[in-house]
C-alpha atoms as a printed R data frame, in Angstrom:
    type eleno elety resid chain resno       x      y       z
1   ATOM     1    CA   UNK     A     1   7.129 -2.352 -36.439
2   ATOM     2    CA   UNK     A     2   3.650 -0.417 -36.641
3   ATOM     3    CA   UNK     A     3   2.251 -3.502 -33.968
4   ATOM     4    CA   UNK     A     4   4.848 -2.742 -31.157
5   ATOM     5    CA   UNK     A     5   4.260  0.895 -31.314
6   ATOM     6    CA   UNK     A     6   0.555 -0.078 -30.714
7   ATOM     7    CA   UNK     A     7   1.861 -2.384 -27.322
8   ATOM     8    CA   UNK     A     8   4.126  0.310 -26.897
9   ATOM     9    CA   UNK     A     9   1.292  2.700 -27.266
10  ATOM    10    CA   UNK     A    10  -1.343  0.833 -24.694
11  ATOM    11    CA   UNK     A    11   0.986  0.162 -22.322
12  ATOM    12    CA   UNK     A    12   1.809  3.381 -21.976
13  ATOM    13    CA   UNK     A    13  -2.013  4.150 -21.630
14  ATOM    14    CA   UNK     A    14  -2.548  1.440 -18.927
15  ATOM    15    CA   UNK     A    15   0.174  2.769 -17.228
16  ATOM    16    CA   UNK     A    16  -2.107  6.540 -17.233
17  ATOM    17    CA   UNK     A    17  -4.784  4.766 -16.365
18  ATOM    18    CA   UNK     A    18  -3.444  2.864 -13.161
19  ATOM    19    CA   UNK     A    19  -1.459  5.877 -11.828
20  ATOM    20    CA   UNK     A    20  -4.465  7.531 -12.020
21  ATOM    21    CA   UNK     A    21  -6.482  5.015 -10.343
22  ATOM    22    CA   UNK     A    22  -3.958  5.321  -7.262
23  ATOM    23    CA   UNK     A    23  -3.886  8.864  -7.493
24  ATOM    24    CA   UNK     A    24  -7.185  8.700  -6.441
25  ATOM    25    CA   UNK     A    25  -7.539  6.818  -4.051
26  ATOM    26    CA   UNK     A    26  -4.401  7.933  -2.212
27  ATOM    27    CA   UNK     A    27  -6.128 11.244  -2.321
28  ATOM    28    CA   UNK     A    28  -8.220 13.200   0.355
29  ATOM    29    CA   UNK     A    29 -11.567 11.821   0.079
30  ATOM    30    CA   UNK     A    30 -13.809 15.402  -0.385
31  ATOM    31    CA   UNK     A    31 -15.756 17.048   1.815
32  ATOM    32    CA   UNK     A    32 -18.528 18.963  -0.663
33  ATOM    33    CA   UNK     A    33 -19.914 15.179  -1.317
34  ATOM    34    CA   UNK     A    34 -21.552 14.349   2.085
35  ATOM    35    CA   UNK     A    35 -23.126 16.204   4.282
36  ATOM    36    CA   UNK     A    36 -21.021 17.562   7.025
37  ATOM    37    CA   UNK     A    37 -22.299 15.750  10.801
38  ATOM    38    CA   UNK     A    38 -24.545 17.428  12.379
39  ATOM    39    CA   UNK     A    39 -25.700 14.931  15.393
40  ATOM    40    CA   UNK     A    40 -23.823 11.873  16.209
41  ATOM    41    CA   UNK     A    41 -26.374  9.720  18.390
42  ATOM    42    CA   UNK     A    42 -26.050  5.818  19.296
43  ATOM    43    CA   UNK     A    43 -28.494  3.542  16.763
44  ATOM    44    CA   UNK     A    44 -30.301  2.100  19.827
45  ATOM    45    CA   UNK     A    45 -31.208  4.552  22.327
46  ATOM    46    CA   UNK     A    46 -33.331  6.316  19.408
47  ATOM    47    CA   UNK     A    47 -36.181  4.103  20.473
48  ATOM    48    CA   UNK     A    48 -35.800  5.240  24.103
49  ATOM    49    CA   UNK     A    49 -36.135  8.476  23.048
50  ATOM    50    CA   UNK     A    50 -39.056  7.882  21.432
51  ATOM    51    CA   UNK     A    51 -40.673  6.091  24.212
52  ATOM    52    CA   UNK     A    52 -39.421  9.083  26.448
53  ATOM    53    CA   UNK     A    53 -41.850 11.356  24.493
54  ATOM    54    CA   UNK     A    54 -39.515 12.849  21.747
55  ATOM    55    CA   UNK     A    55 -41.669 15.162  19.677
56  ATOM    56    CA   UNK     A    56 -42.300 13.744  15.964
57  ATOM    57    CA   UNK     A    57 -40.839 17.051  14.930
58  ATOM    58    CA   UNK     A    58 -37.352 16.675  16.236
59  ATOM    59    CA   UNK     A    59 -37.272 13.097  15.036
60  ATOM    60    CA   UNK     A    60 -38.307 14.430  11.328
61  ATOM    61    CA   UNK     A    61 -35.640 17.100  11.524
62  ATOM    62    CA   UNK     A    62 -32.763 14.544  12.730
63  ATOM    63    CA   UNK     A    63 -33.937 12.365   9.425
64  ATOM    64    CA   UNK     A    64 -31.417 13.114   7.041
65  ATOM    65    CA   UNK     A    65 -27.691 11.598   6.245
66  ATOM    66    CA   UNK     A    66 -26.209 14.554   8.172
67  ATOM    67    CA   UNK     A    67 -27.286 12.269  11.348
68  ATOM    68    CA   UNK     A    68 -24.531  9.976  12.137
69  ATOM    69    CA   UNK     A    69 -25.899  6.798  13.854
70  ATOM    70    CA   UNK     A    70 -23.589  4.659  15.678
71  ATOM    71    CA   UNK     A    71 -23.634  0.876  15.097
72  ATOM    72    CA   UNK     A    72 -22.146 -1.886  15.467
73  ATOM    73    CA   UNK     A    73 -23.534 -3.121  12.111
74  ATOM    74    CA   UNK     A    74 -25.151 -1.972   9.352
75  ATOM    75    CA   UNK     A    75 -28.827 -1.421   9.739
76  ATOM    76    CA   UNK     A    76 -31.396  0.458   8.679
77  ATOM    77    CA   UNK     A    77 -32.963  2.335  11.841
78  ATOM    78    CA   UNK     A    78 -36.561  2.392  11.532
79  ATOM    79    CA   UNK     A    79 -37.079  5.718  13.211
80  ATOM    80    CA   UNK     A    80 -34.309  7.796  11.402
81  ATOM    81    CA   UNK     A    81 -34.092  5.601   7.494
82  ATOM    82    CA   UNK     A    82 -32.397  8.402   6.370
83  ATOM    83    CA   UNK     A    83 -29.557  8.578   8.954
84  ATOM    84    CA   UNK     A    84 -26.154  7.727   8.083
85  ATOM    85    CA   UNK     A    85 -24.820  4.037   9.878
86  ATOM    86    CA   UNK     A    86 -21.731  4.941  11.159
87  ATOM    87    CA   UNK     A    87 -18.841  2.853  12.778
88  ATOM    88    CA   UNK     A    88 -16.875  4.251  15.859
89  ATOM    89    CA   UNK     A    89 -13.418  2.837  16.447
90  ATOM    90    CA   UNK     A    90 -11.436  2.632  20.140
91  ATOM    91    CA   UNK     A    91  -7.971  2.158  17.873
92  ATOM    92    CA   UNK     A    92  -6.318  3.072  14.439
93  ATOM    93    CA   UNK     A    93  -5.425 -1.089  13.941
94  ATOM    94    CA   UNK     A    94  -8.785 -1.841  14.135
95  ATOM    95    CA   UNK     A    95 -10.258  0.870  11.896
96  ATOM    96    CA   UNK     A    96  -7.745 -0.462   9.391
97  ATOM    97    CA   UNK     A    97  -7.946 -3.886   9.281
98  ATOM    98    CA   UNK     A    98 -11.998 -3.285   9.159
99  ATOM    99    CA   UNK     A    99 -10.949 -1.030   5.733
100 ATOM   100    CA   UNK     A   100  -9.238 -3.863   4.651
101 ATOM   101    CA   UNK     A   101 -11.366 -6.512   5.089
102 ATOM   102    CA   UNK     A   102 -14.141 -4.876   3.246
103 ATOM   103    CA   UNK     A   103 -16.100 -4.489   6.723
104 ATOM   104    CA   UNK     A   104 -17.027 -0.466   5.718
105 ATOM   105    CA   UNK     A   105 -19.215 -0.326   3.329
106 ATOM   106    CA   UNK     A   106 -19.316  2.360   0.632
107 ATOM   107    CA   UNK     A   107 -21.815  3.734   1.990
108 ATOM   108    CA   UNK     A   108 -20.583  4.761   4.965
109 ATOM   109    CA   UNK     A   109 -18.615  7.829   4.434
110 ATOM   110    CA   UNK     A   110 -17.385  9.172   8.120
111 ATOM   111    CA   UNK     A   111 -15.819  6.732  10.628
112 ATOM   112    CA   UNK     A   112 -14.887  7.772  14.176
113 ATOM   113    CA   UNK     A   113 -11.669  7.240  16.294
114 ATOM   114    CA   UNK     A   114 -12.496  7.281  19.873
115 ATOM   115    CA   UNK     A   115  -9.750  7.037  21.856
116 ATOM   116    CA   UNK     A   116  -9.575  6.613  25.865
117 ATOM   117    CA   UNK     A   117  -7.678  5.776  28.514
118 ATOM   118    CA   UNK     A   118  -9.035  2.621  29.028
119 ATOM   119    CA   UNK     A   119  -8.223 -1.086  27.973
120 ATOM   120    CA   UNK     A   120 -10.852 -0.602  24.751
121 ATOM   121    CA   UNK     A   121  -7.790  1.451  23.351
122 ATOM   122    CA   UNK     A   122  -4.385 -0.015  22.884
123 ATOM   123    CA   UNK     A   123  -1.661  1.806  24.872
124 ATOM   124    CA   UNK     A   124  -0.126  2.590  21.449
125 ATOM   125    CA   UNK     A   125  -2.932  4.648  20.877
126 ATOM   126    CA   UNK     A   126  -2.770  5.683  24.446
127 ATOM   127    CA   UNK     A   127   0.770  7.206  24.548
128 ATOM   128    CA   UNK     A   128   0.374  8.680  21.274
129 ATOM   129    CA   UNK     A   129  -2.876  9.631  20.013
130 ATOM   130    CA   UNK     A   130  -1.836 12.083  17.598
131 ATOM   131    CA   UNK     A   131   0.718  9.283  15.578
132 ATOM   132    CA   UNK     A   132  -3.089  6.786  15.838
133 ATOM   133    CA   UNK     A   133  -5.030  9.507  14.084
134 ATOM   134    CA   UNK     A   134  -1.867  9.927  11.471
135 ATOM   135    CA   UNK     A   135  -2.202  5.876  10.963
136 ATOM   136    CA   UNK     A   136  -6.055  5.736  10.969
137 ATOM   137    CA   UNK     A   137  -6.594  8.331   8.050
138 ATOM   138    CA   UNK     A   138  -3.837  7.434   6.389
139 ATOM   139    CA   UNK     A   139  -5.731  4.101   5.374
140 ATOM   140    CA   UNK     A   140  -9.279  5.489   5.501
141 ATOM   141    CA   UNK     A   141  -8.231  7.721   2.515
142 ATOM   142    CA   UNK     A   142  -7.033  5.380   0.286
143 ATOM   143    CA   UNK     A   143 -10.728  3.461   0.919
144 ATOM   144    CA   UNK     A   144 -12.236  7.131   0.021
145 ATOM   145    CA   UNK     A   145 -13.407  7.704   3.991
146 ATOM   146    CA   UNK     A   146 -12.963 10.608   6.576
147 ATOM   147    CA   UNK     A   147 -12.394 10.285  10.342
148 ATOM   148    CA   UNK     A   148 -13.853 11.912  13.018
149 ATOM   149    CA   UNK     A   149 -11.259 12.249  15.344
150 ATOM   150    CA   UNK     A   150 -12.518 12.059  18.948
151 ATOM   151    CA   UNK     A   151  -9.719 11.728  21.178
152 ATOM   152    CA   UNK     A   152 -10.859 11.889  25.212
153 ATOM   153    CA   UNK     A   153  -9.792 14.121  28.163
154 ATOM   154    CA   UNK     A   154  -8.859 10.630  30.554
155 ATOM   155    CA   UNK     A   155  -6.360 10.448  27.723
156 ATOM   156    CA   UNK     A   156  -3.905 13.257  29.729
157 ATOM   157    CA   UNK     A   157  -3.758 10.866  32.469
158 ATOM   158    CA   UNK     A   158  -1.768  8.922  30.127
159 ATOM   159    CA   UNK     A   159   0.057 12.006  28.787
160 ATOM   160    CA   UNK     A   160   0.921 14.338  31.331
161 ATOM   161    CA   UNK     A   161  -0.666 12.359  34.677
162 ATOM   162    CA   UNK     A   162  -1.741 14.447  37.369
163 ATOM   163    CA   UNK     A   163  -2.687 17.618  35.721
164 ATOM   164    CA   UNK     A   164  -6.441 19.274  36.961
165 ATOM   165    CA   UNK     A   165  -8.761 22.177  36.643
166 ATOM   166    CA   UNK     A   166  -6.976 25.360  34.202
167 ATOM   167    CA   UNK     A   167  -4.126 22.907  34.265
168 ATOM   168    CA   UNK     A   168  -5.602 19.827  32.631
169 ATOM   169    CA   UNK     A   169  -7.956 21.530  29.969
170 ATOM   170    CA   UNK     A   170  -5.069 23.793  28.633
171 ATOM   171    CA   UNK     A   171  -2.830 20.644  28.536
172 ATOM   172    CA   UNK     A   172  -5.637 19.165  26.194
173 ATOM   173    CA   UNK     A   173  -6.075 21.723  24.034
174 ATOM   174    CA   UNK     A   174  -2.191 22.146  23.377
175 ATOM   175    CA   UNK     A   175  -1.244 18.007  23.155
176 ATOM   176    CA   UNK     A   176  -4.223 16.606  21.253
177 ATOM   177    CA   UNK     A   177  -7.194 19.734  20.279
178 ATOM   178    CA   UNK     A   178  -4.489 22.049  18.163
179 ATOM   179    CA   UNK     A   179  -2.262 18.970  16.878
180 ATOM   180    CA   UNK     A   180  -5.436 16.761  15.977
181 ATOM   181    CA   UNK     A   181  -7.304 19.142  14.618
182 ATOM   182    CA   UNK     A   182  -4.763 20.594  11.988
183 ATOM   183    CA   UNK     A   183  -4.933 16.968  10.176
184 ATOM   184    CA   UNK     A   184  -8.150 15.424  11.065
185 ATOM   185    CA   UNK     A   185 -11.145 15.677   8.680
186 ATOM   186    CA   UNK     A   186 -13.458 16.403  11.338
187 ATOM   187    CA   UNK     A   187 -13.117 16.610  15.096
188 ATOM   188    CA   UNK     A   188 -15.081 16.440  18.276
189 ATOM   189    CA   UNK     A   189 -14.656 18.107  21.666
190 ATOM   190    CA   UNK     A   190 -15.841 16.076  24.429
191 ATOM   191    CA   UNK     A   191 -16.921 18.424  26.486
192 ATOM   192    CA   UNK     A   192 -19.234 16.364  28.363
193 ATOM   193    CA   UNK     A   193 -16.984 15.979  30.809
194 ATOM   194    CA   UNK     A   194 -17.150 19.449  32.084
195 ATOM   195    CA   UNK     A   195 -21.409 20.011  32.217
196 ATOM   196    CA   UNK     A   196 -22.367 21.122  35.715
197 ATOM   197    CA   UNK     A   197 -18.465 22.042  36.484
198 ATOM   198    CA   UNK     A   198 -16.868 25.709  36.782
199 ATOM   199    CA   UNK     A   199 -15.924 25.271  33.005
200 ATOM   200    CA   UNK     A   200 -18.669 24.347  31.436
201 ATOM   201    CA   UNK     A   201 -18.584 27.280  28.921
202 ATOM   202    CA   UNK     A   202 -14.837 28.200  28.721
203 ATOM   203    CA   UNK     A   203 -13.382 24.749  28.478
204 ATOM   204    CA   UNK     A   204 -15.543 24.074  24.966
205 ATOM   205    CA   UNK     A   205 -15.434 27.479  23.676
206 ATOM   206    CA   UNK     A   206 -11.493 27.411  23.698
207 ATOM   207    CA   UNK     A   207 -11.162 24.007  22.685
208 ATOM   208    CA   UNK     A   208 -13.690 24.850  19.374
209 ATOM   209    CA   UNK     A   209 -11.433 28.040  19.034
210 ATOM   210    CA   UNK     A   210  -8.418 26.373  18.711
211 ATOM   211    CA   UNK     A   211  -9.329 23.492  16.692
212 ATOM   212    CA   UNK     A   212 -10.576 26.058  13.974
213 ATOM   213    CA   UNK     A   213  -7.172 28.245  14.644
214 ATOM   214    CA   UNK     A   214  -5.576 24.746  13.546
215 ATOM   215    CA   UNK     A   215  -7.565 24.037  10.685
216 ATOM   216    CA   UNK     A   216  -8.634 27.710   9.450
217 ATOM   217    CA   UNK     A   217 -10.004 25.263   6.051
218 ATOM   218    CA   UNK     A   218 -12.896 24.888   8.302
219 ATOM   219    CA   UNK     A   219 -13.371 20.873   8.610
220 ATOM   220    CA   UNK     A   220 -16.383 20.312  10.875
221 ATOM   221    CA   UNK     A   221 -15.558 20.592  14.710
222 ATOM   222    CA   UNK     A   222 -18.298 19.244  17.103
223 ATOM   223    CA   UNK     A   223 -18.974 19.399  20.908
224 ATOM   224    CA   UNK     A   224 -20.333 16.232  22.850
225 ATOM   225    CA   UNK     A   225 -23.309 16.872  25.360
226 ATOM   226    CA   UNK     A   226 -24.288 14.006  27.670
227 ATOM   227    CA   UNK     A   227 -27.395 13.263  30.283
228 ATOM   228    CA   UNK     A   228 -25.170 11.568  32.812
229 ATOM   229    CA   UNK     A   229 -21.463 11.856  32.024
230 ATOM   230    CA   UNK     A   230 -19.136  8.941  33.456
231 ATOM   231    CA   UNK     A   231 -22.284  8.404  36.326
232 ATOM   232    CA   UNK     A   232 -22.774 12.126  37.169
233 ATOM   233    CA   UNK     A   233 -26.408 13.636  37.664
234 ATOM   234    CA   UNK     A   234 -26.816 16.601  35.517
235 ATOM   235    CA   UNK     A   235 -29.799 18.227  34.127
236 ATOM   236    CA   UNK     A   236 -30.948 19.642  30.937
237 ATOM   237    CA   UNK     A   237 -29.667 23.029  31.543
238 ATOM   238    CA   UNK     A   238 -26.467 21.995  32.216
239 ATOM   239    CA   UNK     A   239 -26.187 20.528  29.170
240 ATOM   240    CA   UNK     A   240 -27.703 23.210  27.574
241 ATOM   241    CA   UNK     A   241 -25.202 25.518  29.230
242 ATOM   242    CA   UNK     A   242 -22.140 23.404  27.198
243 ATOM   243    CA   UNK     A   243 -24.798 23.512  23.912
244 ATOM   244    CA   UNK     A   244 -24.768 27.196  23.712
245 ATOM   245    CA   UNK     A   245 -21.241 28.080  24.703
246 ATOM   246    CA   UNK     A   246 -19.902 25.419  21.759
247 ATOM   247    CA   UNK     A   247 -22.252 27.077  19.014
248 ATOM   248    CA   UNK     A   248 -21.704 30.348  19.669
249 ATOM   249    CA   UNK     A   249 -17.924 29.554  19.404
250 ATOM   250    CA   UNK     A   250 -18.963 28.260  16.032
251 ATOM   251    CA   UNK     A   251 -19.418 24.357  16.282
252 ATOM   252    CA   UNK     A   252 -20.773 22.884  13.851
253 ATOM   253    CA   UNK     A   253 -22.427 19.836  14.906
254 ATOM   254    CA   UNK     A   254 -22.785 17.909  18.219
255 ATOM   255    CA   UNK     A   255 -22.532 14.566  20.229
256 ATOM   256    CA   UNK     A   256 -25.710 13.374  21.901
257 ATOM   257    CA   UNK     A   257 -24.382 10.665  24.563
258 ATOM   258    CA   UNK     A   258 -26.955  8.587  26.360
259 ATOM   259    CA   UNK     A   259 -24.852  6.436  28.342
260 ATOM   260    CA   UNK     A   260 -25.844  3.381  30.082
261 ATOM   261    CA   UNK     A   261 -24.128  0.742  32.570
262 ATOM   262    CA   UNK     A   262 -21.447 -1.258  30.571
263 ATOM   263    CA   UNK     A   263 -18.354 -1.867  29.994
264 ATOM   264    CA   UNK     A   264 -17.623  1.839  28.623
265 ATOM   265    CA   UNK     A   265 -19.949  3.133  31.500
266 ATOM   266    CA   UNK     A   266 -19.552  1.382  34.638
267 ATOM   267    CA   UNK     A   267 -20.857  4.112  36.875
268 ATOM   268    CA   UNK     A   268 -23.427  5.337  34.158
269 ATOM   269    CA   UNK     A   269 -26.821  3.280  35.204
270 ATOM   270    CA   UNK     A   270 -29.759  3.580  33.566
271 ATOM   271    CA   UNK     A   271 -29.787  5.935  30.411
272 ATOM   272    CA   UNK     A   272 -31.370  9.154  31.107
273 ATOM   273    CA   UNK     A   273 -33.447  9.694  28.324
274 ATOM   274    CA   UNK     A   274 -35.946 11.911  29.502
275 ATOM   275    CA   UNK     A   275 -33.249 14.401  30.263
276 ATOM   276    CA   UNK     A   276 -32.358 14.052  26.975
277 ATOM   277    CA   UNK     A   277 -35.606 14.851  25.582
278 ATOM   278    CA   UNK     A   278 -35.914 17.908  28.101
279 ATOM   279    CA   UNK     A   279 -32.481 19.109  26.744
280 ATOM   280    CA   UNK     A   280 -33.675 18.592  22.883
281 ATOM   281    CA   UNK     A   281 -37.203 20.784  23.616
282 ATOM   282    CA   UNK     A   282 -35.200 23.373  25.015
283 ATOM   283    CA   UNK     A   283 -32.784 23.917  21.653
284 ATOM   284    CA   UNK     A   284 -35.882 23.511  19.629
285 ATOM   285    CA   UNK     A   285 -37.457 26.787  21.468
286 ATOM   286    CA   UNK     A   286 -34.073 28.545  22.551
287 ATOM   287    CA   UNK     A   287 -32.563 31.060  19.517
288 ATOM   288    CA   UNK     A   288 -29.565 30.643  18.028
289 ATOM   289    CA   UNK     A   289 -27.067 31.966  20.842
290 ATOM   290    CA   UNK     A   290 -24.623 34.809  19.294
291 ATOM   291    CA   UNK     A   291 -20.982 33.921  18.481
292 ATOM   292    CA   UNK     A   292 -18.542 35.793  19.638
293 ATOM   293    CA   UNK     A   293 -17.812 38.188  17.388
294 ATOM   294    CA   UNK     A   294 -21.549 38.759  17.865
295 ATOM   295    CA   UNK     A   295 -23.293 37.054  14.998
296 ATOM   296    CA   UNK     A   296 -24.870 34.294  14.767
297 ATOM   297    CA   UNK     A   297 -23.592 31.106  13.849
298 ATOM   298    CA   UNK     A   298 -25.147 31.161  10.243
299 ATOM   299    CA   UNK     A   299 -24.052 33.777   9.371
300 ATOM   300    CA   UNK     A   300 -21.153 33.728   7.029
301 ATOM   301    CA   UNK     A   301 -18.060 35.627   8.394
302 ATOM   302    CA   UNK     A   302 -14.722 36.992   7.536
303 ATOM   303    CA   UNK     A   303 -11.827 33.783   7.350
304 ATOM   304    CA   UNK     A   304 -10.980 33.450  10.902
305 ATOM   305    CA   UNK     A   305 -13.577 34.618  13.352
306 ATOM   306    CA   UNK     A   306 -15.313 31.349  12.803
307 ATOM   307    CA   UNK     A   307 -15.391 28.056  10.587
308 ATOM   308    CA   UNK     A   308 -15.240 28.872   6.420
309 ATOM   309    CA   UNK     A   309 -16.377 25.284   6.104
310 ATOM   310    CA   UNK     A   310 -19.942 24.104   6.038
311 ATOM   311    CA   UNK     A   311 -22.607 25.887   6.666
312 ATOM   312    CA   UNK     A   312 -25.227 24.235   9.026
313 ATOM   313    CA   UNK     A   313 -28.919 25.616   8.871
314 ATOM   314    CA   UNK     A   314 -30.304 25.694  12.430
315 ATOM   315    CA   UNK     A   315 -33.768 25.094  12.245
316 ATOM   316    CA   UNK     A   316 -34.877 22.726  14.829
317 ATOM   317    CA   UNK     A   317 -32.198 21.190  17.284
318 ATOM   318    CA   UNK     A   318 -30.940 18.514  14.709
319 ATOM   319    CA   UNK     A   319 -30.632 21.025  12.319
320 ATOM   320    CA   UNK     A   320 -28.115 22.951  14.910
């Protein structure tokens, strides 16, 4: 009798034990033990910004895990060792079945959903972007992850085709910033699209807005910035002009895209990445733009002017 109380006994504390196990990693992976992004930059085109006169300065100040480095595999990147390898994803399937097949490693904390109208994303995604993010973190929090959701503006042409201008942007906030943003651990604007356009500043300053009216818990919202978005010329200042507007409306990290020809890119050509290193000078000497309720953005402020979430020092551009 006193031996099948002790089976009785340890299975009952296996059982404890394996519940508890799931419990876990079922759960919400937390925020407080990685550094929220600050920069997301591609791996590669670090050495062109190097050879395009980057200031050691910067690069020292981007050197930290809080500097998400695209990749297609794990490396170590020579310039920025302390950067954070990151994988970006173009559908929820494939971010799962790379989860499953051990392809993340644990190192790797943040992974990004990038969806687009284009054939790099399956139509599923496509038609409903929202029900892809839903499916994507699902998984990537029972491997202890958090996704980036980065859904793009081509993506209402699938949605609601033929919207433009006031039309278009509103439409984007409403179907995929407010929705995606209430359940994504982190999400970025790409507001690229509108540098050297008529809504430059209120396009990303709504969209940051909103996606912080969604998620009020503060979970990190970023802008993108580009030197030649889908082909166009632009110069420093205009991306400067979408870098100010987003941090004053409190983002909290950004997207430096140096787009080149490709397959992503057809119209892009050469990577601009002296207008890249223009645009990074000028945030090293500009100061910290004002939010709008007229502080600025490290300052802490009452729950729901701006983000309760991380607070991001802003010394140096990579530290913006």
């Amino acid at each position: 009798m006193v031996g099948r109380r002790w089976l009785i006994l340890a299975a009952l504390v296996l059982t404890a034990a394996v519940t508890a196990v799931w419990a876990r990693a079922d759960a919400a992976p937390s925020r407080q033990a990685v550094p929220a992004p600050r920069w997301i930059v591609v791996s590669g085109s670090v050495p062109g910004l190097v050879d395009a006169g980057l200031p050691q300065s910067i690069l020292d100040d981007a050197n930290n895990p809080s500097t998400l480095l695209l990749v297609q595999h794990v490396y170590t990147n020579s310039y920025l060792p302390e950067g954070t390898p990151t994988f970006n994803f173009r559908g929820a399937a494939d971010l799962a079945r790379a989860l499953r097949a051990g392809e993340i490693p644990d190192s790797m904390h943040w992974v990004l959903l990038d969806l687009e109208a284009s054939s790099l994303t399956p139509e599923r995604d496509q038609r409903d972007p929202i029900g892809a993010l839903r499916r994507a973190q699902d998984v990537a929090h029972r491997y202890g992850k958090s996704v980036i959701f980065t859904p793009a503006i081509d993506l209402m042409n699938v949605l609601e085709p033929g919207l433009s201008g006031d039309a278009l942007y509103r439409a984007f906030i409403d179907r995929l910033v407010t929705p995606g943003a209430a359940i994504a651990d982190g999400f970025e604007i790409q507001s690229q699209r509108t540098e050297a356009t008529e809504y430059a500043t209120s396009f990303v300053k709504a969209a940051v807005q909103a996606a912080y009216a969604a998620n009020p818990a503060g979970a990190p919202v970023l802008a993108g910035v580009s030197t030649n978005p889908n082909g166009r010329q632009v110069t420093a200042d205009d991306m400067l002009e979408v870098y100010n507007a987003a941090k004053a409306a409190g983002a909290t990290g950004y997207w430096l895209n140096i787009p080149g020809g490709g397959d992503e890119c057809p119209n892009c050509g050469e990577p601009q990445y002296e207008v890249a290193v223009e645009f990074l000078k000028k945030i090293t000497s500009t100061p910290t733009p004002p939010t709008e309720t007229g502080f600025p953005t490290e300052t802490g402020l009452p729950t729901g002017l701006i983000p309760t979430g991380p607070v991001i020092p802003t010394s140096g551009p990579f530290g913006s």
